[in-house]
PDB file of C-alpha atoms in Angstrom:
ATOM      1  CA  UNK L1212      25.901  -5.287  -6.969  1.00 41.00           C
ATOM      2  CA  UNK L1213      22.153  -4.836  -7.472  1.00 44.00           C
ATOM      3  CA  UNK L1214      21.064  -5.123 -11.094  1.00 47.00           C
ATOM      4  CA  UNK L1215      19.716  -1.870 -12.452  1.00 50.00           C
ATOM      5  CA  UNK L1216      15.998  -2.034 -13.137  1.00 56.00           C
ATOM      6  CA  UNK L1217      14.922  -1.749 -16.759  1.00 63.00           C
ATOM      7  CA  UNK L1218      13.155   1.535 -17.516  1.00 76.00           C
ATOM      8  CA  UNK L1219       9.667   0.953 -18.967  1.00 86.00           C
ATOM      9  CA  UNK L1220       9.479   1.624 -22.714  1.00 88.00           C
ATOM     10  CA  UNK L1221       5.921   2.940 -22.329  1.00 81.00           C
ATOM     11  CA  UNK L1222       4.856   6.095 -20.470  1.00 82.00           C
ATOM     12  CA  UNK L1223       2.440   6.305 -17.573  1.00 80.00           C
ATOM     13  CA  UNK L1224      -1.263   6.328 -18.411  1.00 78.00           C
ATOM     14  CA  UNK L1225      -3.047   8.706 -15.995  1.00 75.00           C
ATOM     15  CA  UNK L1226      -0.530   7.843 -13.301  1.00 73.00           C
ATOM     16  CA  UNK L1227      -0.620   4.085 -13.928  1.00 76.00           C
ATOM     17  CA  UNK L1228       2.526   2.367 -15.180  1.00 80.00           C
ATOM     18  CA  UNK L1229       2.679  -0.366 -17.858  1.00 86.00           C
ATOM     19  CA  UNK L1230       2.569  -4.094 -17.111  1.00 86.00           C
ATOM     20  CA  UNK L1231       5.746  -6.110 -17.688  1.00 91.00           C
ATOM     21  CA  UNK L1232       5.765  -9.821 -18.588  1.00 93.00           C
ATOM     22  CA  UNK L1233       9.184 -11.463 -18.550  1.00 94.00           C
ATOM     23  CA  UNK L1234      10.039 -14.511 -20.645  1.00 93.00           C
ATOM     24  CA  UNK L1235      11.485 -17.274 -18.383  1.00 92.00           C
ATOM     25  CA  UNK L1236      14.480 -19.321 -19.486  1.00 89.00           C
ATOM     26  CA  UNK L1237      14.749 -23.082 -20.099  1.00 88.00           C
ATOM     27  CA  UNK L1238      14.120 -25.177 -16.995  1.00 83.00           C
ATOM     28  CA  UNK L1239      12.208 -22.445 -15.149  1.00 87.00           C
ATOM     29  CA  UNK L1240       9.247 -23.717 -13.058  1.00 88.00           C
ATOM     30  CA  UNK L1241       6.824 -21.847 -15.276  1.00 89.00           C
ATOM     31  CA  UNK L1242       3.398 -23.440 -15.922  1.00 88.00           C
ATOM     32  CA  UNK L1243       3.385 -22.489 -19.615  1.00 89.00           C
ATOM     33  CA  UNK L1244       6.846 -23.904 -20.258  1.00 89.00           C
ATOM     34  CA  UNK L1245       6.032 -27.037 -18.266  1.00 87.00           C
ATOM     35  CA  UNK L1246       2.852 -27.625 -20.266  1.00 87.00           C
ATOM     36  CA  UNK L1247       4.623 -27.119 -23.608  1.00 88.00           C
ATOM     37  CA  UNK L1248       7.761 -29.010 -22.734  1.00 87.00           C
ATOM     38  CA  UNK L1249       9.818 -26.454 -24.671  1.00 88.00           C
ATOM     39  CA  UNK L1250      10.164 -22.736 -25.300  1.00 90.00           C
ATOM     40  CA  UNK L1251       7.346 -21.074 -27.304  1.00 92.00           C
ATOM     41  CA  UNK L1252       8.185 -19.800 -30.777  1.00 92.00           C
ATOM     42  CA  UNK L1253       6.986 -16.238 -30.156  1.00 95.00           C
ATOM     43  CA  UNK L1254       6.598 -13.837 -27.265  1.00 95.00           C
ATOM     44  CA  UNK L1255       2.945 -13.252 -28.127  1.00 95.00           C
ATOM     45  CA  UNK L1256       2.073 -16.946 -27.958  1.00 94.00           C
ATOM     46  CA  UNK L1257       3.655 -17.162 -24.497  1.00 94.00           C
ATOM     47  CA  UNK L1258       1.658 -14.228 -23.124  1.00 94.00           C
ATOM     48  CA  UNK L1259      -1.592 -15.527 -24.609  1.00 93.00           C
ATOM     49  CA  UNK L1260      -1.045 -18.959 -23.060  1.00 92.00           C
ATOM     50  CA  UNK L1261      -0.067 -17.472 -19.717  1.00 92.00           C
ATOM     51  CA  UNK L1262      -3.184 -15.305 -19.607  1.00 91.00           C
ATOM     52  CA  UNK L1263      -5.772 -17.277 -21.611  1.00 92.00           C
ATOM     53  CA  UNK L1264      -8.733 -15.247 -20.319  1.00 89.00           C
ATOM     54  CA  UNK L1265      -7.168 -12.100 -21.797  1.00 89.00           C
ATOM     55  CA  UNK L1266      -5.856 -13.686 -24.998  1.00 92.00           C
ATOM     56  CA  UNK L1267      -8.356 -12.034 -27.329  1.00 93.00           C
ATOM     57  CA  UNK L1268      -7.824  -8.627 -25.746  1.00 91.00           C
ATOM     58  CA  UNK L1269      -4.032  -9.035 -25.911  1.00 91.00           C
ATOM     59  CA  UNK L1270      -4.220 -10.024 -29.597  1.00 93.00           C
ATOM     60  CA  UNK L1271      -6.048  -6.757 -30.273  1.00 92.00           C
ATOM     61  CA  UNK L1272      -3.365  -4.790 -28.398  1.00 92.00           C
ATOM     62  CA  UNK L1273      -0.639  -6.473 -30.464  1.00 94.00           C
ATOM     63  CA  UNK L1274      -2.527  -5.775 -33.678  1.00 93.00           C
ATOM     64  CA  UNK L1275      -2.853  -2.113 -32.728  1.00 92.00           C
ATOM     65  CA  UNK L1276       0.896  -1.834 -32.086  1.00 93.00           C
ATOM     66  CA  UNK L1277       0.492  -1.060 -28.396  1.00 92.00           C
ATOM     67  CA  UNK L1278       2.807  -3.813 -27.072  1.00 94.00           C
ATOM     68  CA  UNK L1279       6.526  -3.042 -26.801  1.00 94.00           C
ATOM     69  CA  UNK L1280       9.789  -4.863 -26.169  1.00 94.00           C
ATOM     70  CA  UNK L1281      12.441  -3.759 -23.669  1.00 93.00           C
ATOM     71  CA  UNK L1282      14.081  -1.445 -26.219  1.00 92.00           C
ATOM     72  CA  UNK L1283      10.762   0.119 -27.210  1.00 92.00           C
ATOM     73  CA  UNK L1284      10.259  -1.653 -30.547  1.00 93.00           C
ATOM     74  CA  UNK L1285       6.752  -2.785 -31.420  1.00 95.00           C
ATOM     75  CA  UNK L1286       6.028  -6.439 -30.627  1.00 95.00           C
ATOM     76  CA  UNK L1287       4.299  -8.324 -33.448  1.00 95.00           C
ATOM     77  CA  UNK L1288       2.915 -11.829 -33.811  1.00 95.00           C
ATOM     78  CA  UNK L1289       6.256 -12.901 -35.298  1.00 94.00           C
ATOM     79  CA  UNK L1290       8.497 -11.400 -32.581  1.00 95.00           C
ATOM     80  CA  UNK L1291      10.598 -14.317 -31.299  1.00 95.00           C
ATOM     81  CA  UNK L1292      10.527 -15.627 -27.758  1.00 95.00           C
ATOM     82  CA  UNK L1293      13.774 -14.515 -26.086  1.00 94.00           C
ATOM     83  CA  UNK L1294      14.498 -15.898 -22.576  1.00 93.00           C
ATOM     84  CA  UNK L1295      15.037 -13.048 -20.125  1.00 93.00           C
ATOM     85  CA  UNK L1296      13.431 -10.442 -22.380  1.00 94.00           C
ATOM     86  CA  UNK L1297      10.125  -8.747 -21.559  1.00 94.00           C
ATOM     87  CA  UNK L1298       7.050  -7.386 -23.255  1.00 94.00           C
ATOM     88  CA  UNK L1299       5.286  -4.297 -21.963  1.00 93.00           C
ATOM     89  CA  UNK L1300       1.678  -3.128 -22.326  1.00 92.00           C
ATOM     90  CA  UNK L1301      -1.038  -1.195 -20.544  1.00 87.00           C
ATOM     91  CA  UNK L1302      -3.811  -3.247 -18.989  1.00 83.00           C
ATOM     92  CA  UNK L1303      -7.336  -1.819 -18.882  1.00 78.00           C
ATOM     93  CA  UNK L1304      -7.852   0.305 -15.778  1.00 73.00           C
ATOM     94  CA  UNK L1305     -10.668  -1.350 -13.754  1.00 67.00           C
ATOM     95  CA  UNK L1306     -11.800   1.849 -12.025  1.00 59.00           C
ATOM     96  CA  UNK L1307     -11.350   4.068 -15.057  1.00 59.00           C
ATOM     97  CA  UNK L1308     -14.747   5.723 -14.533  1.00 60.00           C
ATOM     98  CA  UNK L1309     -14.206   6.384 -10.820  1.00 65.00           C
ATOM     99  CA  UNK L1310     -14.382   9.928  -9.491  1.00 70.00           C
ATOM    100  CA  UNK L1311     -10.974  11.618  -9.208  1.00 76.00           C
ATOM    101  CA  UNK L1312      -9.241  11.612  -5.847  1.00 86.00           C
ATOM    102  CA  UNK L1313      -7.929  14.804  -4.247  1.00 93.00           C
ATOM    103  CA  UNK L1314      -5.341  14.409  -1.489  1.00 96.00           C
ATOM    104  CA  UNK L1315      -4.996  16.873   1.400  1.00 97.00           C
ATOM    105  CA  UNK L1316      -1.362  18.032   1.586  1.00 98.00           C
ATOM    106  CA  UNK L1317       0.065  18.203   5.120  1.00 98.00           C
ATOM    107  CA  UNK L1318       3.718  18.918   4.320  1.00 98.00           C
ATOM    108  CA  UNK L1319       5.834  19.419   1.216  1.00 98.00           C
ATOM    109  CA  UNK L1320       9.451  20.170   0.420  1.00 97.00           C
ATOM    110  CA  UNK L1321      11.862  19.562  -2.439  1.00 97.00           C
ATOM    111  CA  UNK L1322      11.947  15.809  -1.846  1.00 98.00           C
ATOM    112  CA  UNK L1323       8.685  14.610  -0.265  1.00 98.00           C
ATOM    113  CA  UNK L1324       4.976  15.273   0.086  1.00 98.00           C
ATOM    114  CA  UNK L1325       2.971  14.147   3.123  1.00 98.00           C
ATOM    115  CA  UNK L1326      -0.751  13.700   2.552  1.00 98.00           C
ATOM    116  CA  UNK L1327      -3.782  12.701   4.593  1.00 98.00           C
ATOM    117  CA  UNK L1328      -4.776   9.375   3.050  1.00 96.00           C
ATOM    118  CA  UNK L1329      -8.558   9.023   3.321  1.00 93.00           C
ATOM    119  CA  UNK L1330     -10.125   5.933   4.835  1.00 93.00           C
ATOM    120  CA  UNK L1331     -11.014   3.427   2.110  1.00 89.00           C
ATOM    121  CA  UNK L1332      -8.223   4.419  -0.288  1.00 91.00           C
ATOM    122  CA  UNK L1333      -5.361   2.019  -1.072  1.00 90.00           C
ATOM    123  CA  UNK L1334      -1.843   3.358  -0.601  1.00 93.00           C
ATOM    124  CA  UNK L1335      -0.583   1.775  -3.840  1.00 88.00           C
ATOM    125  CA  UNK L1336      -2.315   0.367  -6.963  1.00 80.00           C
ATOM    126  CA  UNK L1337      -3.723  -3.065  -6.176  1.00 72.00           C
ATOM    127  CA  UNK L1338      -6.210  -5.394  -7.866  1.00 61.00           C
ATOM    128  CA  UNK L1339      -9.322  -3.494  -8.861  1.00 61.00           C
ATOM    129  CA  UNK L1340      -8.058  -0.388  -7.047  1.00 59.00           C
ATOM    130  CA  UNK L1341      -5.697   1.129  -9.583  1.00 65.00           C
ATOM    131  CA  UNK L1342      -6.542   4.770 -10.098  1.00 67.00           C
ATOM    132  CA  UNK L1343      -8.183   4.846  -6.672  1.00 78.00           C
ATOM    133  CA  UNK L1344      -4.900   4.636  -4.809  1.00 89.00           C
ATOM    134  CA  UNK L1345      -2.905   7.371  -3.092  1.00 94.00           C
ATOM    135  CA  UNK L1346       0.148   6.895  -5.318  1.00 93.00           C
ATOM    136  CA  UNK L1347      -1.750   7.171  -8.614  1.00 90.00           C
ATOM    137  CA  UNK L1348      -3.881  10.035  -7.280  1.00 92.00           C
ATOM    138  CA  UNK L1349      -0.686  11.817  -6.255  1.00 95.00           C
ATOM    139  CA  UNK L1350       0.925  11.335  -9.656  1.00 92.00           C
ATOM    140  CA  UNK L1351      -2.097  12.926 -11.315  1.00 90.00           C
ATOM    141  CA  UNK L1352      -2.710  15.676  -8.746  1.00 94.00           C
ATOM    142  CA  UNK L1353       0.935  16.773  -8.602  1.00 95.00           C
ATOM    143  CA  UNK L1354       1.717  16.088 -12.290  1.00 93.00           C
ATOM    144  CA  UNK L1355       4.630  13.853 -11.354  1.00 95.00           C
ATOM    145  CA  UNK L1356       4.839  10.254 -12.628  1.00 90.00           C
ATOM    146  CA  UNK L1357       7.798   9.478 -10.324  1.00 92.00           C
ATOM    147  CA  UNK L1358       5.794   9.757  -7.105  1.00 95.00           C
ATOM    148  CA  UNK L1359       5.945   6.643  -4.926  1.00 94.00           C
ATOM    149  CA  UNK L1360       4.859   5.699  -1.402  1.00 96.00           C
ATOM    150  CA  UNK L1361       7.650   5.421   1.168  1.00 97.00           C
ATOM    151  CA  UNK L1362       5.516   3.204   3.431  1.00 95.00           C
ATOM    152  CA  UNK L1363       1.985   1.825   3.414  1.00 92.00           C
ATOM    153  CA  UNK L1364      -1.233   2.222   5.317  1.00 94.00           C
ATOM    154  CA  UNK L1365      -4.003  -0.366   5.151  1.00 91.00           C
ATOM    155  CA  UNK L1366      -6.834   0.640   2.840  1.00 91.00           C
ATOM    156  CA  UNK L1367      -9.143   1.032   5.862  1.00 92.00           C
ATOM    157  CA  UNK L1368      -6.678   3.251   7.752  1.00 95.00           C
ATOM    158  CA  UNK L1369      -6.606   7.016   7.251  1.00 95.00           C
ATOM    159  CA  UNK L1370      -3.917   9.528   8.052  1.00 97.00           C
ATOM    160  CA  UNK L1371      -0.333  10.554   7.348  1.00 98.00           C
ATOM    161  CA  UNK L1372       1.203   8.941   4.264  1.00 98.00           C
ATOM    162  CA  UNK L1373       4.647   9.962   3.026  1.00 98.00           C
ATOM    163  CA  UNK L1374       5.256  10.196  -0.737  1.00 98.00           C
ATOM    164  CA  UNK L1375       8.626  10.615  -2.448  1.00 97.00           C
ATOM    165  CA  UNK L1376       8.868  12.958  -5.437  1.00 97.00           C
ATOM    166  CA  UNK L1377      11.863  11.484  -7.295  1.00 95.00           C
ATOM    167  CA  UNK L1378      13.122   7.935  -7.633  1.00 91.00           C
ATOM    168  CA  UNK L1379      16.740   8.922  -6.977  1.00 95.00           C
ATOM    169  CA  UNK L1380      15.803  10.092  -3.463  1.00 96.00           C
ATOM    170  CA  UNK L1381      13.799   7.024  -2.401  1.00 94.00           C
ATOM    171  CA  UNK L1382      16.753   5.160  -0.937  1.00 95.00           C
ATOM    172  CA  UNK L1383      17.577   7.822   1.652  1.00 95.00           C
ATOM    173  CA  UNK L1384      13.999   7.928   2.920  1.00 96.00           C
ATOM    174  CA  UNK L1385      13.481   4.156   2.771  1.00 95.00           C
ATOM    175  CA  UNK L1386      16.526   3.837   5.012  1.00 95.00           C
ATOM    176  CA  UNK L1387      14.684   5.790   7.740  1.00 94.00           C
ATOM    177  CA  UNK L1388      11.957   3.165   7.836  1.00 93.00           C
ATOM    178  CA  UNK L1389      14.362   0.243   7.570  1.00 91.00           C
ATOM    179  CA  UNK L1390      16.315   1.566  10.553  1.00 91.00           C
ATOM    180  CA  UNK L1391      13.082   2.221  12.492  1.00 90.00           C
ATOM    181  CA  UNK L1392      14.054   5.830  13.068  1.00 93.00           C
ATOM    182  CA  UNK L1393      10.567   7.084  12.171  1.00 96.00           C
ATOM    183  CA  UNK L1394       8.277   7.599  15.172  1.00 96.00           C
ATOM    184  CA  UNK L1395       4.584   7.000  14.434  1.00 97.00           C
ATOM    185  CA  UNK L1396       1.529   7.657  16.574  1.00 98.00           C
ATOM    186  CA  UNK L1397      -1.983   6.414  15.793  1.00 98.00           C
ATOM    187  CA  UNK L1398      -5.411   7.184  17.197  1.00 97.00           C
ATOM    188  CA  UNK L1399      -7.794   4.262  17.521  1.00 97.00           C
ATOM    189  CA  UNK L1400     -11.370   3.966  18.744  1.00 96.00           C
ATOM    190  CA  UNK L1401     -12.337   0.741  20.506  1.00 96.00           C
ATOM    191  CA  UNK L1402     -14.498  -0.399  23.392  1.00 94.00           C
ATOM    192  CA  UNK L1403     -13.558  -0.158  27.082  1.00 95.00           C
ATOM    193  CA  UNK L1404     -12.621  -3.238  29.082  1.00 93.00           C
ATOM    194  CA  UNK L1405     -10.432  -1.991  31.916  1.00 90.00           C
ATOM    195  CA  UNK L1406      -7.227  -3.592  30.605  1.00 93.00           C
ATOM    196  CA  UNK L1407      -5.824  -0.329  29.249  1.00 95.00           C
ATOM    197  CA  UNK L1408      -5.876   3.040  31.011  1.00 94.00           C
ATOM    198  CA  UNK L1409      -3.779   6.220  30.971  1.00 93.00           C
ATOM    199  CA  UNK L1410      -0.591   4.262  31.646  1.00 94.00           C
ATOM    200  CA  UNK L1411       0.835   2.669  28.493  1.00 95.00           C
ATOM    201  CA  UNK L1412       0.418  -1.084  28.103  1.00 97.00           C
ATOM    202  CA  UNK L1413       3.026  -2.837  25.974  1.00 97.00           C
ATOM    203  CA  UNK L1414       2.030  -5.753  23.746  1.00 97.00           C
ATOM    204  CA  UNK L1415       4.818  -7.996  22.454  1.00 97.00           C
ATOM    205  CA  UNK L1416       4.316 -11.038  20.250  1.00 97.00           C
ATOM    206  CA  UNK L1417       5.306 -12.748  17.045  1.00 97.00           C
ATOM    207  CA  UNK L1418       3.052 -11.769  14.131  1.00 97.00           C
ATOM    208  CA  UNK L1419       3.101 -13.614  10.817  1.00 95.00           C
ATOM    209  CA  UNK L1420       1.055 -12.981   7.680  1.00 94.00           C
ATOM    210  CA  UNK L1421       0.853 -15.730   5.071  1.00 92.00           C
ATOM    211  CA  UNK L1422       0.246 -14.645   1.486  1.00 86.00           C
ATOM    212  CA  UNK L1423      -3.284 -15.518   0.434  1.00 85.00           C
ATOM    213  CA  UNK L1424      -4.665 -15.494   3.987  1.00 91.00           C
ATOM    214  CA  UNK L1425      -6.893 -12.617   5.080  1.00 91.00           C
ATOM    215  CA  UNK L1426      -5.660 -12.194   8.634  1.00 94.00           C
ATOM    216  CA  UNK L1427      -2.269 -11.933  10.246  1.00 95.00           C
ATOM    217  CA  UNK L1428      -1.806 -14.174  13.280  1.00 95.00           C
ATOM    218  CA  UNK L1429       0.189 -14.365  16.483  1.00 96.00           C
ATOM    219  CA  UNK L1430       2.478 -17.410  16.607  1.00 96.00           C
ATOM    220  CA  UNK L1431       4.815 -18.821  19.232  1.00 96.00           C
ATOM    221  CA  UNK L1432       8.429 -17.779  18.831  1.00 95.00           C
ATOM    222  CA  UNK L1433      10.721 -14.795  18.946  1.00 96.00           C
ATOM    223  CA  UNK L1434       8.986 -11.428  19.331  1.00 97.00           C
ATOM    224  CA  UNK L1435       8.890  -9.382  16.114  1.00 96.00           C
ATOM    225  CA  UNK L1436       6.034  -6.973  16.918  1.00 96.00           C
ATOM    226  CA  UNK L1437       5.860  -4.430  19.758  1.00 97.00           C
ATOM    227  CA  UNK L1438       3.056  -1.916  20.356  1.00 98.00           C
ATOM    228  CA  UNK L1439       2.391   0.555  23.187  1.00 98.00           C
ATOM    229  CA  UNK L1440      -1.259   1.433  23.870  1.00 98.00           C
ATOM    230  CA  UNK L1441      -2.798   3.914  26.303  1.00 97.00           C
ATOM    231  CA  UNK L1442      -6.267   5.350  26.837  1.00 97.00           C
ATOM    232  CA  UNK L1443      -6.574   9.059  26.064  1.00 96.00           C
ATOM    233  CA  UNK L1444     -10.255   9.617  26.828  1.00 94.00           C
ATOM    234  CA  UNK L1445     -13.540   7.720  27.101  1.00 93.00           C
ATOM    235  CA  UNK L1446     -16.803   8.880  25.567  1.00 91.00           C
ATOM    236  CA  UNK L1447     -20.371   7.773  25.000  1.00 90.00           C
ATOM    237  CA  UNK L1448     -22.459   8.005  21.858  1.00 85.00           C
ATOM    238  CA  UNK L1449     -25.656   6.444  20.531  1.00 85.00           C
ATOM    239  CA  UNK L1450     -23.940   3.063  20.110  1.00 83.00           C
ATOM    240  CA  UNK L1451     -22.379   2.788  23.563  1.00 85.00           C
ATOM    241  CA  UNK L1452     -19.210   3.558  25.510  1.00 91.00           C
ATOM    242  CA  UNK L1453     -15.900   3.890  23.703  1.00 94.00           C
ATOM    243  CA  UNK L1454     -12.306   4.773  24.286  1.00 95.00           C
ATOM    244  CA  UNK L1455      -9.952   6.871  22.183  1.00 96.00           C
ATOM    245  CA  UNK L1456      -6.551   5.200  22.385  1.00 97.00           C
ATOM    246  CA  UNK L1457      -3.083   6.409  21.502  1.00 97.00           C
ATOM    247  CA  UNK L1458      -1.203   3.594  19.793  1.00 98.00           C
ATOM    248  CA  UNK L1459       2.551   3.623  19.146  1.00 97.00           C
ATOM    249  CA  UNK L1460       3.855   0.737  17.035  1.00 97.00           C
ATOM    250  CA  UNK L1461       7.578   0.236  17.631  1.00 95.00           C
ATOM    251  CA  UNK L1462       7.783  -2.263  14.771  1.00 93.00           C
ATOM    252  CA  UNK L1463       5.972  -2.490  11.453  1.00 91.00           C
ATOM    253  CA  UNK L1464       4.349  -5.881  10.917  1.00 93.00           C
ATOM    254  CA  UNK L1465       1.333  -6.276   8.616  1.00 92.00           C
ATOM    255  CA  UNK L1466      -1.921  -5.483  10.501  1.00 95.00           C
ATOM    256  CA  UNK L1467       0.121  -5.107  13.699  1.00 97.00           C
ATOM    257  CA  UNK L1468      -2.134  -2.567  15.419  1.00 97.00           C
ATOM    258  CA  UNK L1469      -5.313  -4.450  14.513  1.00 97.00           C
ATOM    259  CA  UNK L1470      -3.875  -7.737  15.756  1.00 97.00           C
ATOM    260  CA  UNK L1471      -2.522  -6.306  19.020  1.00 98.00           C
ATOM    261  CA  UNK L1472      -5.668  -4.327  19.810  1.00 98.00           C
ATOM    262  CA  UNK L1473      -7.708  -7.481  19.223  1.00 97.00           C
ATOM    263  CA  UNK L1474      -5.389  -9.439  21.518  1.00 97.00           C
ATOM    264  CA  UNK L1475      -6.162  -6.869  24.243  1.00 97.00           C
ATOM    265  CA  UNK L1476      -9.865  -7.532  23.706  1.00 96.00           C
ATOM    266  CA  UNK L1477     -10.198  -4.144  21.987  1.00 97.00           C
ATOM    267  CA  UNK L1478     -10.974  -4.699  18.291  1.00 96.00           C
ATOM    268  CA  UNK L1479     -11.203  -1.437  16.418  1.00 96.00           C
ATOM    269  CA  UNK L1480     -14.565   0.150  15.823  1.00 94.00           C
ATOM    270  CA  UNK L1481     -15.607  -0.431  12.210  1.00 92.00           C
ATOM    271  CA  UNK L1482     -13.004  -3.169  11.570  1.00 94.00           C
ATOM    272  CA  UNK L1483     -14.532  -5.790   9.266  1.00 93.00           C
ATOM    273  CA  UNK L1484     -11.517  -8.106   9.326  1.00 94.00           C
ATOM    274  CA  UNK L1485     -10.725  -8.569  13.031  1.00 95.00           C
ATOM    275  CA  UNK L1486     -11.491 -10.452  15.181  1.00 94.00           C
ATOM    276  CA  UNK L1487     -13.638 -12.390  12.661  1.00 93.00           C
ATOM    277  CA  UNK L1488     -13.853 -11.446   8.952  1.00 91.00           C
ATOM    278  CA  UNK L1489     -17.317 -10.269   7.951  1.00 89.00           C
ATOM    279  CA  UNK L1490     -18.849 -11.348   4.657  1.00 86.00           C
ATOM    280  CA  UNK L1491     -18.372  -7.829   3.267  1.00 85.00           C
ATOM    281  CA  UNK L1492     -14.896  -7.335   4.751  1.00 83.00           C
ATOM    282  CA  UNK L1493     -13.596  -6.006   1.419  1.00 80.00           C
ATOM    283  CA  UNK L1494     -16.346  -3.387   1.012  1.00 80.00           C
ATOM    284  CA  UNK L1495     -15.554  -0.038   2.566  1.00 79.00           C
ATOM    285  CA  UNK L1496     -18.390   1.730   4.403  1.00 77.00           C
ATOM    286  CA  UNK L1497     -17.897   5.509   4.094  1.00 75.00           C
ATOM    287  CA  UNK L1498     -20.471   6.071   6.847  1.00 75.00           C
ATOM    288  CA  UNK L1499     -18.667   3.754   9.257  1.00 80.00           C
ATOM    289  CA  UNK L1500     -14.947   3.585   8.414  1.00 89.00           C
ATOM    290  CA  UNK L1501     -12.541   1.653  10.586  1.00 93.00           C
ATOM    291  CA  UNK L1502     -11.537   4.029  13.346  1.00 95.00           C
ATOM    292  CA  UNK L1503      -7.761   3.988  12.989  1.00 97.00           C
ATOM    293  CA  UNK L1504      -5.839   7.118  12.049  1.00 97.00           C
ATOM    294  CA  UNK L1505      -2.101   7.522  11.432  1.00 98.00           C
ATOM    295  CA  UNK L1506      -2.096  10.618  13.632  1.00 97.00           C
ATOM    296  CA  UNK L1507       1.506  11.807  13.473  1.00 98.00           C
ATOM    297  CA  UNK L1508       4.953  10.998  12.134  1.00 98.00           C
ATOM    298  CA  UNK L1509       8.292  12.340  13.353  1.00 98.00           C
ATOM    299  CA  UNK L1510      11.716  11.853  11.777  1.00 97.00           C
ATOM    300  CA  UNK L1511      15.054  13.498  11.100  1.00 97.00           C
ATOM    301  CA  UNK L1512      15.035  14.615   7.470  1.00 97.00           C
ATOM    302  CA  UNK L1513      17.822  12.701   5.679  1.00 96.00           C
ATOM    303  CA  UNK L1514      18.468  15.604   3.298  1.00 96.00           C
ATOM    304  CA  UNK L1515      18.415  18.556   5.710  1.00 96.00           C
ATOM    305  CA  UNK L1516      19.173  16.991   9.096  1.00 96.00           C
ATOM    306  CA  UNK L1517      16.196  18.848  10.582  1.00 97.00           C
ATOM    307  CA  UNK L1518      13.512  17.258  12.738  1.00 97.00           C
ATOM    308  CA  UNK L1519      10.150  17.022  10.974  1.00 98.00           C
ATOM    309  CA  UNK L1520       6.793  16.347  12.644  1.00 98.00           C
ATOM    310  CA  UNK L1521       3.694  15.864  10.523  1.00 98.00           C
ATOM    311  CA  UNK L1522       0.169  15.749  11.996  1.00 98.00           C
ATOM    312  CA  UNK L1523      -2.977  14.414  10.365  1.00 98.00           C
ATOM    313  CA  UNK L1524      -6.031  16.634  10.167  1.00 96.00           C
ATOM    314  CA  UNK L1525      -8.381  13.652  10.427  1.00 94.00           C
ATOM    315  CA  UNK L1526     -10.233  12.989  13.661  1.00 90.00           C
ATOM    316  CA  UNK L1527     -11.982   9.816  14.851  1.00 84.00           C
ATOM    317  CA  UNK L1528     -15.345  11.338  13.969  1.00 66.00           C
ATOM    318  CA  UNK L1529     -14.331  12.510  10.495  1.00 45.00           C
ATOM    319  CA  UNK L1530     -14.640  10.377   7.403  1.00 38.00           C
ATOM    320  CA  UNK L1531     -12.608  12.221   4.778  1.00 35.00           C
ATOM    321  CA  UNK L1532     -14.385  11.577   1.510  1.00 32.00           C
ATOM    322  CA  UNK L1533     -12.304   9.580  -0.938  1.00 34.00           C
ATOM    323  CA  UNK L1534     -13.615  11.570  -3.880  1.00 32.00           C
ATOM    324  CA  UNK L1535     -12.764  15.249  -3.886  1.00 33.00           C
TER     325      UNK L1535
END
């Protein structure tokens, strides 16, 4: 039986949840415990040694009574170290001064909200992008701290993103994605090379993504990624000839569309990561976003049994502004 997750003893702060630091037990391969050779005397000393660069800031948080234990009591400098217990606190929000994000609602019912995620916006809080993520923006915009993303889109990808309103309903919708019963269609802009036309071309390979590495890669072995690609229309603009492609991923590997389009010799227009990472790969260009849009999503609603189709309002020439 899955262990029930501990409810945070601190509330959300502008849609951002508290940080949890768990105290490892004896013998755990924890760098702090290994360096000390024994368990620390207090919870505060453990956290300060685990995050030395933030030690002074954390000491101030403890002194102000803003750090809590699992049961909600205030953690002090004398609170003992208890293996398996946790301390909770709010980290500073890196993009606290960023302009608010307004999400365009495509569909809403009692259980879910589908939004058009703008290019350049993370799906979930990550690194320096905390408030500037679709989940946190949704929690603020819809006044609902339980909102979560049911799947993810790359930060550079725009289009349909499905959000769940209540935690007790997440399982039913997650099951749709786990069983691959959700049909997704993307629009992508790339060059023309004659390898893909109006008839779908299927790409099958094994894609792996190693944590810490920028790019996913195709490796020998059993196929785990399948994508169908076809050319919808070709067009010419000031920068040359391009094709608008319909892309249907039948599996959901990290960066799958970007990897498979690159393998066809069709890297996406505006992609700074494939085929070769640019020096500013992590800087979004609002005037030249990566031209990949999650165009539509179709599924049988697990609560109503009805078929639902959701279409993005973004087009390959539109760059929905992140700030609204």
